[in-house]
Amino acid sequence: MPPSRTAERTATAPTTNRMRLVAVLAALTVLTRLPSFFRTPWNPDEGFLATQARQLAHGGVLYDTVVDRKPPLVPWLYRGAFALFGDDSLWPLRVAAVLAVLAGAVLAASIAARRWGERAAWTAGICYVFLTVGLSPEDTQAATFEVFMLPWTVAAIWCAERSRWLCAGLAVAGAVLSKQTGGAVLLPVFALLWQARAGWGAALRVAAGAALPVVSTALAYQPGRFLYWIATGSGSYLSADGAGLKPVLRALAGLGLLTLAALPLVVALVQVIRRRTSPGRPGDTGDLGGAGGSGLAGDHGGTGGSGLAGALGGTGGVGFPGDFGAISDLRHRSSLDHHSDPSLHDGRGHHDGRGHHDGPDHHSDLSCHSAPGHLAAPGRPGGTRASGAPGPHPPLSGTADLWLWLAVSLGAATVGFQFFGHYFLQLVPPLALLGAAALHELTARAATAALTATALLACGFVGWGFTAGRTELDHAHRLADTVRSYTDRGDRVLLWGMHPEGYWLSRRMPASRYLTAGFLTNFSGGRGEARVGERYAMDGAWPRFERELRLRPPELIVDDSRGKRYGIQRVPTLRRHLHRHYEKVATIDGSEFYLRTGPRTGAAASRPTPAAR
């Protein structure tokens, strides 16, 4: 008997809804990242990566003649983009950043769908996109390490909750090879493994997946050298001694901005947690206090507007949201369910667990269904009975792994006590998912209001991106123009400062492997001028640097310190070299230019030495 039209529509609904969600997330991602295409570069990290990519293209060797304290994945991403599209523009990396944010948002939506249903999927994906611009534009619009690390961390959780342990480990490795702090996601992955009672075999698969790519990379670059640059060689850099309150103020500023961007979600979380700790108190069915409905506008009555739907199981009670101990038994039982991803055409049912299994998923990842024995009480999505007594799934049950993920991400952002704003992007995925869980507990009206407020805040951050000051960028362009005027394309130059984008903008190769003065003086914009000087340099850096100056003397040296403590006049070794072999020829915006004396080549050979001005 031929299938009915209704059956055909039901069969195609999950795919249609998934495609619609992906299309909306793609549009939102492009819109929120539009400012990134109107300014180049956004911050020194982009300039550093672009310069590294050119060095690699000219035969440089990473962690030898091309150095940084970061893992190799993002530098090689820049190198690949430049090889395909040329090295004059960063637009290919801007597009790659859009795709990275979109990938993370889709994976977050899939996680939310599996736990709480279709509406939560939309909420999580949209919040993820909005929160990725919830910091200073130079931290969010740049195509740098955190942007490319985040999708790996979300993929690790996505794989872990599906019992794809080897893939989860590989995703952790991808995060670590993008930025070291990405390894923090390993803890929530192991938490999910413990909840699933997957055993030592699964733990070994996770460990192998996480370790093998990192170990292979270390072997490719020589283990000692690799370990030195990404871990052991940064002792002084990771110290906050003498920095005073500056790191604390920077941390408060970064957290404050992200909290502002997520303020509606934070308020919802607080309200839901208060309701959890005070079950049945008066007024718990209001817009911000009731058992609530869907994460987005829509009907929330009947059995359709499930609460957390036992994403991690558990019988709840008062205490930390998603207590691991309370959920472990139910989590183990729910692992026997192998039909966890049905169609999402009605978006009404909910899920009794994450249905872990070793085989492939056969259903939609952006969908949910009602499982026997775990239906919400009629008229009270989230498992709250009409009488006010708590149902089988109290608010925020099954979110312990997300709270752990948020906590370890915050801890990772504190490593080194630098507190650059982009460090806090690591909090975005768990925060977006927890926000989706909270909004899922609210009425449709309250959830819609919260999501609308989050969208308006995101618009404000995007507007900030279009109007952000260009003082440093304009200075970098003037510096690059001046460098070009004194040198030829084949000349090497030394930019003594913290803005390596000058190399890329001027199209001149650096005379040293050390692209910033920070390697040689320990200066950091995140910590200020504490512990700055030659004696705080990385071990062995100055002998190598002096050898580079002798073997490949730069045609031009630019002191771009502009009065900061790492200036050349406060660095005896470089000051002596400068006085012996160079003469000052110009001062631009406080940056001093020194041209090499003696035999010259290229553009300098045909130009008389100008008077200093």
Coordinates of C-alpha atoms in Angstrom, one line a residue:
M1 CA 0.0 0.0 0.0
P2 CA 1.6 3.4 -1.0
P3 CA 2.5 5.7 1.8
S4 CA 0.1 8.5 2.6
R5 CA 0.9 12.1 2.0
T6 CA 0.8 12.7 5.7
A7 CA 3.4 10.0 6.2
E8 CA 5.6 11.5 3.6
R9 CA 5.4 14.9 5.2
T10 CA 6.2 13.4 8.6
A11 CA 9.3 11.6 7.1
T12 CA 10.7 14.8 5.5
A13 CA 9.9 17.1 8.5
P14 CA 13.1 16.4 10.4
T15 CA 15.3 17.2 7.5
T16 CA 13.4 20.3 6.6
N17 CA 13.5 21.6 10.2
R18 CA 17.2 20.9 10.4
M19 CA 18.0 22.7 7.2
R20 CA 15.8 25.6 8.3
L21 CA 17.7 25.9 11.6
V22 CA 21.1 25.7 9.9
A23 CA 20.1 28.3 7.4
V24 CA 18.9 30.7 10.2
L25 CA 22.1 30.1 12.1
A26 CA 24.2 30.7 9.0
A27 CA 22.4 34.0 8.4
L28 CA 22.8 35.1 12.0
T29 CA 26.5 34.2 12.0
V30 CA 27.2 36.2 8.9
L31 CA 25.3 39.2 10.2
T32 CA 27.0 39.2 13.6
R33 CA 30.5 38.8 12.0
L34 CA 30.0 41.5 9.3
P35 CA 32.3 44.0 11.1
S36 CA 35.2 41.6 10.7
F37 CA 35.2 42.1 7.0
F38 CA 35.6 45.9 7.3
R39 CA 38.8 46.1 9.3
T40 CA 42.2 44.4 8.9
P41 CA 43.7 43.3 11.1
W42 CA 41.6 43.4 14.3
N43 CA 44.3 42.6 16.8
P44 CA 48.0 41.7 17.0
D45 CA 47.2 38.0 17.1
E46 CA 45.9 38.2 13.5
G47 CA 49.1 40.1 12.5
F48 CA 51.2 37.5 14.2
L49 CA 49.5 34.6 12.5
A50 CA 49.6 36.3 9.1
T51 CA 53.4 37.0 9.5
Q52 CA 54.0 33.4 10.6
A53 CA 52.2 32.1 7.6
R54 CA 54.5 34.2 5.3
Q55 CA 57.5 32.9 7.2
L56 CA 56.3 29.3 6.7
A57 CA 55.8 30.0 3.0
H58 CA 59.4 31.2 2.7
G59 CA 60.8 28.0 4.2
G60 CA 60.5 28.7 7.9
V61 CA 60.2 25.9 10.4
L62 CA 57.7 26.1 13.2
Y63 CA 59.1 26.1 16.7
D64 CA 62.6 26.8 15.2
T65 CA 62.8 29.7 12.8
V66 CA 59.1 30.5 13.2
V67 CA 58.1 30.6 16.9
D68 CA 55.1 31.2 19.1
R69 CA 53.7 29.9 22.4
K70 CA 50.7 28.4 20.6
P71 CA 50.0 25.0 19.0
P72 CA 50.4 24.6 15.3
L73 CA 46.9 24.2 14.0
V74 CA 45.8 27.8 13.5
P75 CA 49.2 28.9 12.0
W76 CA 48.9 26.2 9.4
L77 CA 45.3 27.2 8.8
Y78 CA 46.6 30.7 7.9
R79 CA 49.3 29.1 5.8
G80 CA 46.8 27.0 3.9
A81 CA 44.5 29.9 3.3
F82 CA 47.4 32.1 2.0
A83 CA 48.5 29.3 -0.3
L84 CA 45.1 29.0 -1.9
F85 CA 44.0 32.7 -2.0
G86 CA 47.1 34.8 -1.6
D87 CA 48.6 36.5 1.4
D88 CA 47.4 40.1 0.7
S89 CA 44.1 39.8 2.5
L90 CA 42.6 38.1 5.5
W91 CA 39.1 37.6 4.0
P92 CA 39.6 33.8 3.6
L93 CA 40.3 33.6 7.3
R94 CA 37.2 35.7 8.0
V95 CA 35.1 33.2 6.1
A96 CA 36.8 30.4 7.9
A97 CA 35.9 32.1 11.2
V98 CA 32.2 32.3 10.1
L99 CA 32.2 28.6 9.3
A100 CA 33.9 27.8 12.7
V101 CA 31.2 29.7 14.6
L102 CA 28.5 28.2 12.5
A103 CA 29.8 24.7 13.2
G104 CA 29.9 25.3 16.9
A105 CA 26.4 26.7 16.9
V106 CA 25.0 23.7 14.9
L107 CA 26.7 21.2 17.2
A108 CA 25.4 23.1 20.3
A109 CA 21.9 23.0 18.8
S110 CA 22.2 19.3 18.2
I111 CA 23.2 18.7 21.8
A112 CA 20.2 20.8 23.0
A113 CA 17.8 19.0 20.7
R114 CA 18.9 15.6 22.0
R115 CA 18.4 16.7 25.6
W116 CA 15.4 19.0 25.5
G117 CA 13.8 19.1 22.1
E118 CA 13.5 21.2 19.0
R119 CA 12.8 24.5 20.6
A120 CA 15.8 24.2 22.9
A121 CA 17.9 23.5 19.8
W122 CA 16.9 26.8 18.3
T123 CA 17.6 28.6 21.5
A124 CA 21.0 27.0 22.0
G125 CA 22.2 27.6 18.5
I126 CA 21.0 31.2 18.4
C127 CA 22.4 32.0 21.8
Y128 CA 25.8 30.5 20.8
V129 CA 26.0 32.8 17.8
F130 CA 25.0 35.9 19.8
L131 CA 27.4 35.2 22.7
T132 CA 30.4 34.8 20.3
V133 CA 30.2 38.6 19.7
G134 CA 29.6 39.4 23.4
L135 CA 33.0 41.0 24.1
S136 CA 35.2 43.8 22.8
P137 CA 35.1 43.7 18.9
E138 CA 38.9 43.2 18.7
D139 CA 38.4 40.0 20.8
T140 CA 35.4 38.6 19.0
Q141 CA 35.7 39.7 15.3
A142 CA 39.3 38.6 14.9
A143 CA 40.0 35.2 13.2
T144 CA 42.2 33.8 16.0
F145 CA 42.8 30.9 18.2
E146 CA 39.7 30.7 20.4
V147 CA 37.3 31.1 17.4
F148 CA 38.8 27.9 15.8
M149 CA 39.1 26.1 19.1
L150 CA 35.5 26.4 20.2
P151 CA 33.9 24.0 17.6
W152 CA 36.3 21.3 18.6
T153 CA 35.2 21.6 22.3
V154 CA 31.6 21.4 21.3
A155 CA 32.3 18.4 19.1
A156 CA 34.0 16.6 22.0
I157 CA 30.8 16.9 24.1
W158 CA 28.6 16.0 21.1
C159 CA 30.6 12.8 20.5
A160 CA 30.8 11.9 24.2
E161 CA 27.1 12.0 24.8
R162 CA 26.7 9.6 21.8
S163 CA 29.3 7.2 23.2
R164 CA 31.6 7.9 20.3
W165 CA 34.6 7.9 22.6
L166 CA 37.4 7.8 20.1
C167 CA 35.9 10.7 18.2
A168 CA 35.5 12.6 21.4
G169 CA 39.2 12.1 22.2
L170 CA 40.1 13.3 18.7
A171 CA 38.0 16.4 19.1
V172 CA 39.8 17.1 22.4
A173 CA 43.1 16.8 20.5
G174 CA 41.8 19.2 17.9
A175 CA 40.9 21.7 20.6
V176 CA 44.4 21.3 22.3
L177 CA 46.2 21.8 18.9
S178 CA 44.2 25.0 18.4
K179 CA 45.0 26.4 21.8
Q180 CA 46.3 24.6 24.9
T181 CA 43.4 25.5 27.1
G182 CA 41.0 23.6 24.8
G183 CA 42.1 20.5 26.7
A184 CA 39.9 21.6 29.6
V185 CA 36.9 20.0 27.8
L186 CA 38.5 16.6 28.6
L187 CA 37.0 16.8 32.1
P188 CA 33.3 17.0 31.1
V189 CA 34.0 14.3 28.5
F190 CA 35.2 12.0 31.2
A191 CA 32.2 13.0 33.3
L192 CA 29.9 11.9 30.6
L193 CA 31.9 8.7 30.3
W194 CA 31.4 8.0 34.0
Q195 CA 27.7 8.7 33.8
A196 CA 27.4 6.3 31.0
R197 CA 29.3 3.6 33.0
A198 CA 31.2 3.0 29.7
G199 CA 34.1 1.3 31.4
W200 CA 37.8 1.3 31.0
G201 CA 37.7 0.5 27.3
A202 CA 35.9 3.7 26.5
A203 CA 38.3 5.6 28.8
L204 CA 41.2 4.2 26.8
R205 CA 39.6 5.2 23.5
V206 CA 39.2 8.8 24.8
A207 CA 42.7 8.9 26.1
A208 CA 44.1 7.5 22.8
G209 CA 42.1 9.8 20.7
A210 CA 43.2 12.8 22.7
A211 CA 46.9 11.8 23.0
L212 CA 47.9 10.3 19.7
P213 CA 47.5 13.5 17.5
V214 CA 49.2 15.6 20.1
V215 CA 52.1 13.2 20.5
S216 CA 52.4 12.8 16.7
T217 CA 52.6 16.6 16.4
A218 CA 55.3 16.7 19.1
L219 CA 57.3 14.1 17.3
A220 CA 57.0 15.9 14.0
Y221 CA 58.4 19.1 15.5
Q222 CA 60.9 17.4 17.9
P223 CA 59.3 16.8 21.4
G224 CA 61.7 18.9 23.4
R225 CA 61.3 21.9 21.1
F226 CA 57.5 21.5 20.9
L227 CA 57.1 21.2 24.7
Y228 CA 59.3 24.2 25.3
W229 CA 57.3 26.5 23.1
I230 CA 53.8 25.4 24.1
A231 CA 54.4 24.7 27.8
T232 CA 57.6 24.8 29.7
G233 CA 59.3 27.9 28.2
S234 CA 56.8 30.4 29.4
G235 CA 57.4 30.4 33.2
S236 CA 57.9 34.2 33.6
Y237 CA 55.1 34.9 31.1
L238 CA 52.6 32.9 33.1
S239 CA 53.5 34.7 36.4
A240 CA 51.4 37.6 37.7
D241 CA 54.0 38.6 40.3
G242 CA 54.1 42.4 40.7
A243 CA 51.2 43.0 38.3
G244 CA 49.1 44.5 41.0
L245 CA 45.4 44.9 40.3
K246 CA 45.7 45.0 36.5
P247 CA 45.0 41.3 35.9
V248 CA 42.0 41.5 38.3
L249 CA 40.6 44.5 36.5
R250 CA 41.0 42.9 33.1
A251 CA 39.3 39.7 34.4
L252 CA 36.4 41.7 35.7
A253 CA 36.1 43.6 32.5
G254 CA 36.1 40.5 30.3
L255 CA 33.6 38.6 32.5
G256 CA 31.5 41.7 32.9
L257 CA 31.1 42.2 29.1
L258 CA 30.3 38.5 28.6
T259 CA 27.8 38.6 31.5
L260 CA 26.2 41.6 29.9
A261 CA 25.9 39.9 26.6
A262 CA 24.3 36.8 28.3
L263 CA 22.4 38.8 31.0
P264 CA 18.9 37.6 30.0
L265 CA 20.2 34.0 30.1
V266 CA 21.9 34.6 33.4
V267 CA 18.7 36.0 34.9
A268 CA 16.8 33.0 33.6
L269 CA 19.3 30.6 35.1
V270 CA 19.1 32.4 38.5
Q271 CA 15.3 32.2 38.5
V272 CA 15.2 28.5 37.6
I273 CA 17.9 27.6 40.2
R274 CA 15.9 29.5 42.8
R275 CA 12.8 27.6 41.9
R276 CA 14.7 24.3 42.1
T277 CA 15.9 25.1 45.6
S278 CA 12.5 26.2 46.7
P279 CA 10.0 23.8 45.0
G280 CA 6.4 24.6 45.3
R281 CA 6.9 28.2 46.6
P282 CA 4.2 30.7 45.7
G283 CA 4.5 32.3 42.3
D284 CA 6.6 29.6 40.8
T285 CA 4.5 29.5 37.7
G286 CA 5.1 33.1 36.6
D287 CA 6.9 34.3 33.5
L288 CA 10.3 34.0 35.2
G289 CA 9.4 31.7 38.0
G290 CA 7.1 29.0 36.7
A291 CA 7.8 25.6 35.4
G292 CA 7.7 27.3 32.0
G293 CA 7.3 26.2 28.5
S294 CA 9.4 26.1 25.4
G295 CA 12.7 27.9 24.9
L296 CA 11.1 29.9 22.1
A297 CA 7.7 31.3 21.4
G298 CA 5.1 28.6 21.0
D299 CA 2.5 26.5 22.8
H300 CA 3.7 25.1 26.1
G301 CA 0.8 23.2 27.4
G302 CA 0.0 19.5 27.6
T303 CA 2.8 17.0 27.4
G304 CA 4.5 19.0 24.6
G305 CA 6.6 21.5 26.5
S306 CA 8.8 19.2 28.4
G307 CA 11.3 20.6 30.8
L308 CA 14.8 19.2 30.8
A309 CA 13.4 15.9 29.8
G310 CA 16.0 13.9 31.7
A311 CA 18.8 14.7 29.3
L312 CA 21.1 13.2 31.9
G313 CA 18.3 11.6 33.9
G314 CA 18.0 11.9 37.6
T315 CA 15.3 12.3 40.2
G316 CA 16.6 15.6 41.3
G317 CA 15.9 17.2 44.6
V318 CA 17.4 20.3 46.1
G319 CA 21.1 20.9 45.5
F320 CA 23.6 21.6 42.7
P321 CA 21.8 21.6 39.3
G322 CA 22.2 18.3 37.7
D323 CA 23.9 16.5 40.6
F324 CA 26.0 13.7 39.2
G325 CA 25.2 11.2 42.0
A326 CA 21.5 11.6 41.5
I327 CA 21.6 11.0 37.8
S328 CA 24.0 8.2 37.4
D329 CA 21.6 5.2 37.8
L330 CA 19.0 6.7 35.5
R331 CA 21.7 7.6 33.1
H332 CA 22.8 4.0 32.9
R333 CA 19.3 2.8 32.4
S334 CA 18.7 5.4 29.7
S335 CA 21.8 4.2 27.8
L336 CA 19.7 1.1 26.8
D337 CA 17.5 3.3 24.7
H338 CA 18.6 3.1 21.0
H339 CA 15.9 5.3 19.4
S340 CA 16.9 8.6 20.8
D341 CA 16.7 10.9 17.8
P342 CA 13.3 10.8 16.1
S343 CA 11.6 13.4 13.9
L344 CA 11.1 16.9 15.3
H345 CA 8.1 17.9 13.2
D346 CA 5.9 18.5 16.2
G347 CA 8.6 19.5 18.7
R348 CA 6.4 18.4 21.6
G349 CA 7.9 15.3 23.1
H350 CA 11.0 14.9 25.2
H351 CA 13.8 12.6 25.8
D352 CA 14.4 10.2 28.7
G353 CA 18.2 10.1 28.2
R354 CA 20.8 10.5 25.6
G355 CA 20.6 7.0 24.3
H356 CA 24.3 6.2 24.1
H357 CA 25.3 3.4 21.9
D358 CA 28.3 2.4 19.9
G359 CA 26.6 2.1 16.6
P360 CA 25.7 5.0 14.2
D361 CA 22.8 7.3 14.9
H362 CA 19.8 6.6 12.7
H363 CA 17.8 9.6 13.5
S364 CA 17.9 13.4 13.5
D365 CA 20.3 15.1 15.9
L366 CA 18.1 18.2 16.1
S367 CA 15.0 16.4 17.3
C368 CA 13.5 14.7 20.4
H369 CA 10.6 12.5 21.3
S370 CA 8.6 11.3 24.2
A371 CA 10.0 8.2 25.9
P372 CA 7.8 5.9 28.0
G373 CA 7.7 6.7 31.6
H374 CA 9.1 10.2 31.3
L375 CA 6.3 12.4 30.2
A376 CA 5.9 15.8 31.8
A377 CA 2.8 16.4 33.8
P378 CA 0.0 17.9 31.7
G379 CA 0.1 21.7 31.6
R380 CA 3.4 21.9 33.4
P381 CA 6.3 21.5 31.0
G382 CA 9.5 20.6 32.9
G383 CA 7.9 18.0 35.0
T384 CA 6.1 20.2 37.6
R385 CA 2.7 18.8 38.5
A386 CA -0.3 21.0 38.5
S387 CA -0.5 20.8 42.3
G388 CA 3.0 22.4 42.5
A389 CA 4.7 19.2 43.7
P390 CA 7.9 18.5 41.8
G391 CA 7.7 16.0 39.0
P392 CA 10.3 13.4 38.0
H393 CA 12.6 16.0 36.4
P394 CA 13.2 19.1 38.5
P395 CA 14.6 22.3 36.8
L396 CA 18.1 21.9 35.4
S397 CA 18.4 18.3 36.2
G398 CA 20.8 16.6 33.9
T399 CA 23.1 19.6 33.4
A400 CA 25.9 18.7 35.7
D401 CA 28.3 18.1 32.8
L402 CA 27.5 21.6 31.5
W403 CA 28.2 23.2 34.8
L404 CA 31.5 21.3 35.0
W405 CA 32.3 22.4 31.5
L406 CA 31.6 26.1 32.4
A407 CA 33.7 25.8 35.5
V408 CA 36.8 24.3 33.8
S409 CA 36.4 26.8 30.9
L410 CA 36.5 29.6 33.4
G411 CA 39.6 28.0 35.1
A412 CA 41.3 27.7 31.7
A413 CA 40.7 31.4 31.0
T414 CA 42.7 32.3 34.1
V415 CA 45.8 30.4 33.1
G416 CA 48.7 32.8 32.9
F417 CA 46.7 35.6 34.6
Q418 CA 46.7 37.6 31.3
F419 CA 42.9 37.8 31.0
F420 CA 42.7 39.0 27.4
G421 CA 39.1 39.4 26.5
H422 CA 39.2 36.6 23.9
Y423 CA 40.2 34.1 26.6
F424 CA 36.6 34.3 27.9
L425 CA 35.1 33.0 24.5
Q426 CA 35.8 29.6 25.9
L427 CA 32.8 30.0 28.2
V428 CA 30.4 30.5 25.3
P429 CA 29.4 26.9 24.5
P430 CA 28.4 25.8 28.0
L431 CA 26.8 29.2 28.8
A432 CA 24.7 29.0 25.6
L433 CA 23.6 25.4 26.5
L434 CA 22.8 26.3 30.1
G435 CA 20.9 29.3 28.9
A436 CA 18.9 27.1 26.6
A437 CA 18.1 24.7 29.5
A438 CA 16.9 27.7 31.6
L439 CA 14.8 29.2 28.9
H440 CA 13.2 25.8 28.3
E441 CA 11.9 25.9 31.8
L442 CA 10.1 29.3 31.3
T443 CA 6.8 30.1 29.7
A444 CA 6.9 30.7 26.0
R445 CA 6.4 34.4 26.6
A446 CA 9.2 34.8 29.1
A447 CA 11.6 32.7 27.0
T448 CA 10.8 34.8 23.9
A449 CA 11.4 38.0 25.8
A450 CA 14.8 36.7 27.1
L451 CA 15.9 35.6 23.6
T452 CA 14.8 38.9 22.2
A453 CA 16.8 40.8 24.8
T454 CA 19.8 38.7 24.0
A455 CA 19.4 39.5 20.3
L456 CA 19.2 43.2 21.1
L457 CA 22.4 43.0 23.2
A458 CA 24.1 41.2 20.4
C459 CA 23.0 44.0 18.0
G460 CA 24.7 46.4 20.3
F461 CA 28.0 44.5 20.2
V462 CA 27.8 44.3 16.4
G463 CA 27.3 48.0 16.3
W464 CA 30.3 48.5 18.5
G465 CA 32.2 46.5 15.9
F466 CA 31.3 48.9 13.2
T467 CA 32.2 52.0 15.3
A468 CA 35.2 50.8 17.2
G469 CA 38.2 53.1 17.4
R470 CA 40.9 52.7 14.8
T471 CA 43.8 54.5 16.6
E472 CA 46.1 51.4 16.8
L473 CA 45.1 50.2 13.3
D474 CA 45.8 53.6 11.8
H475 CA 49.2 53.7 13.6
A476 CA 50.0 50.3 12.2
H477 CA 49.3 51.4 8.7
R478 CA 51.4 54.6 9.0
L479 CA 54.2 52.5 10.5
A480 CA 54.0 50.1 7.6
D481 CA 54.0 52.9 5.0
T482 CA 57.1 54.4 6.6
V483 CA 58.9 51.0 6.7
R484 CA 58.2 50.6 3.0
S485 CA 59.6 54.0 2.2
Y486 CA 62.9 53.2 3.8
T487 CA 63.3 49.6 2.6
D488 CA 63.1 47.4 -0.4
R489 CA 60.9 44.3 -0.8
G490 CA 63.8 42.0 -0.1
D491 CA 65.1 43.8 3.0
R492 CA 64.6 42.4 6.5
V493 CA 63.4 44.6 9.3
L494 CA 63.0 44.5 13.0
L495 CA 59.9 45.9 14.6
W496 CA 60.6 46.2 18.3
G497 CA 57.1 46.2 19.8
M498 CA 54.0 44.2 20.5
H499 CA 52.3 44.7 17.1
P500 CA 53.7 42.2 14.6
E501 CA 51.0 43.2 12.0
G502 CA 53.5 45.8 10.8
Y503 CA 55.5 43.0 9.1
W504 CA 52.5 41.8 7.3
L505 CA 51.1 45.2 6.3
S506 CA 54.5 46.4 5.1
R507 CA 55.2 43.1 3.3
R508 CA 58.7 42.9 4.8
M509 CA 60.2 39.8 6.3
P510 CA 61.2 39.9 10.0
A511 CA 64.9 39.8 10.8
S512 CA 64.3 37.6 13.8
R513 CA 62.2 34.6 14.8
Y514 CA 60.9 36.7 17.7
L515 CA 58.1 38.7 16.3
T516 CA 57.4 40.7 19.5
A517 CA 59.5 42.2 22.2
G518 CA 57.6 40.1 24.7
F519 CA 59.7 37.0 24.0
L520 CA 62.8 39.0 24.9
T521 CA 61.6 41.2 27.8
N522 CA 58.5 39.3 29.1
F523 CA 56.3 42.3 28.5
S524 CA 52.6 41.5 28.1
G525 CA 49.7 43.8 27.4
G526 CA 47.6 41.6 29.8
R527 CA 49.9 42.0 32.7
G528 CA 51.4 45.4 32.2
E529 CA 55.0 46.3 33.0
A530 CA 55.7 44.0 35.9
R531 CA 58.7 41.7 35.6
V532 CA 59.9 43.3 32.3
G533 CA 63.5 43.3 31.1
E534 CA 66.2 41.2 29.5
R535 CA 66.6 38.9 32.6
Y536 CA 62.9 37.8 32.3
A537 CA 63.3 36.7 28.7
M538 CA 62.6 33.1 27.6
D539 CA 65.6 30.9 28.3
G540 CA 68.2 31.1 25.6
A541 CA 66.4 33.8 23.6
W542 CA 69.0 36.5 23.8
P543 CA 71.9 34.5 22.5
R544 CA 69.8 33.4 19.5
F545 CA 68.6 36.9 18.9
E546 CA 72.1 38.4 18.9
R547 CA 73.2 35.7 16.5
E548 CA 70.3 36.6 14.2
L549 CA 71.4 40.3 14.3
R550 CA 74.9 39.3 13.3
L551 CA 74.0 36.9 10.5
R552 CA 71.1 38.8 9.1
P553 CA 71.3 42.4 10.2
P554 CA 68.0 44.2 9.6
E555 CA 68.0 47.1 7.2
L556 CA 65.7 49.0 9.5
I557 CA 64.9 48.8 13.2
V558 CA 61.7 50.4 14.5
D559 CA 61.3 51.1 18.2
D560 CA 57.5 50.8 18.5
S561 CA 57.5 50.8 22.3
R562 CA 56.2 54.4 22.5
G563 CA 57.4 55.0 26.0
K564 CA 56.8 51.6 27.5
R565 CA 59.2 49.9 29.8
Y566 CA 60.5 47.4 27.2
G567 CA 61.7 50.3 24.9
I568 CA 65.2 49.9 23.3
Q569 CA 66.7 52.5 25.5
R570 CA 65.9 50.3 28.5
V571 CA 67.3 47.1 27.0
P572 CA 71.1 47.4 27.2
T573 CA 72.1 44.7 24.7
L574 CA 69.9 46.0 21.9
R575 CA 70.7 49.6 22.8
R576 CA 74.4 49.0 22.4
H577 CA 73.9 47.2 19.1
L578 CA 71.7 50.1 17.8
H579 CA 74.2 52.8 18.7
R580 CA 77.0 50.9 17.0
H581 CA 75.3 50.1 13.7
Y582 CA 72.2 52.3 13.2
E583 CA 71.2 56.0 13.0
K584 CA 67.8 57.5 13.8
V585 CA 66.1 58.7 10.6
A586 CA 62.5 59.4 11.6
T587 CA 59.9 59.5 14.4
I588 CA 56.2 58.7 13.5
D589 CA 53.5 58.7 16.2
G590 CA 56.2 58.2 18.8
S591 CA 57.8 55.2 17.0
E592 CA 61.4 55.7 16.2
F593 CA 63.0 54.5 13.0
Y594 CA 66.7 53.5 12.8
L595 CA 68.4 52.9 9.5
R596 CA 71.5 50.7 9.3
T597 CA 74.8 52.5 8.7
G598 CA 77.6 51.2 6.4
P599 CA 77.0 49.3 3.2
R600 CA 73.3 49.3 2.1
T601 CA 71.4 47.4 -0.4
G602 CA 68.0 47.8 -2.2
A603 CA 66.0 51.0 -1.7
A604 CA 68.3 52.2 1.1
A605 CA 71.4 52.2 -1.2
S606 CA 69.9 54.7 -3.6
R607 CA 68.5 57.0 -1.0
P608 CA 70.5 59.6 1.0
T609 CA 70.1 59.2 4.8
P610 CA 67.5 61.7 5.8
A611 CA 67.8 63.9 8.8
A612 CA 66.1 62.7 11.9
R613 CA 62.7 64.5 12.4

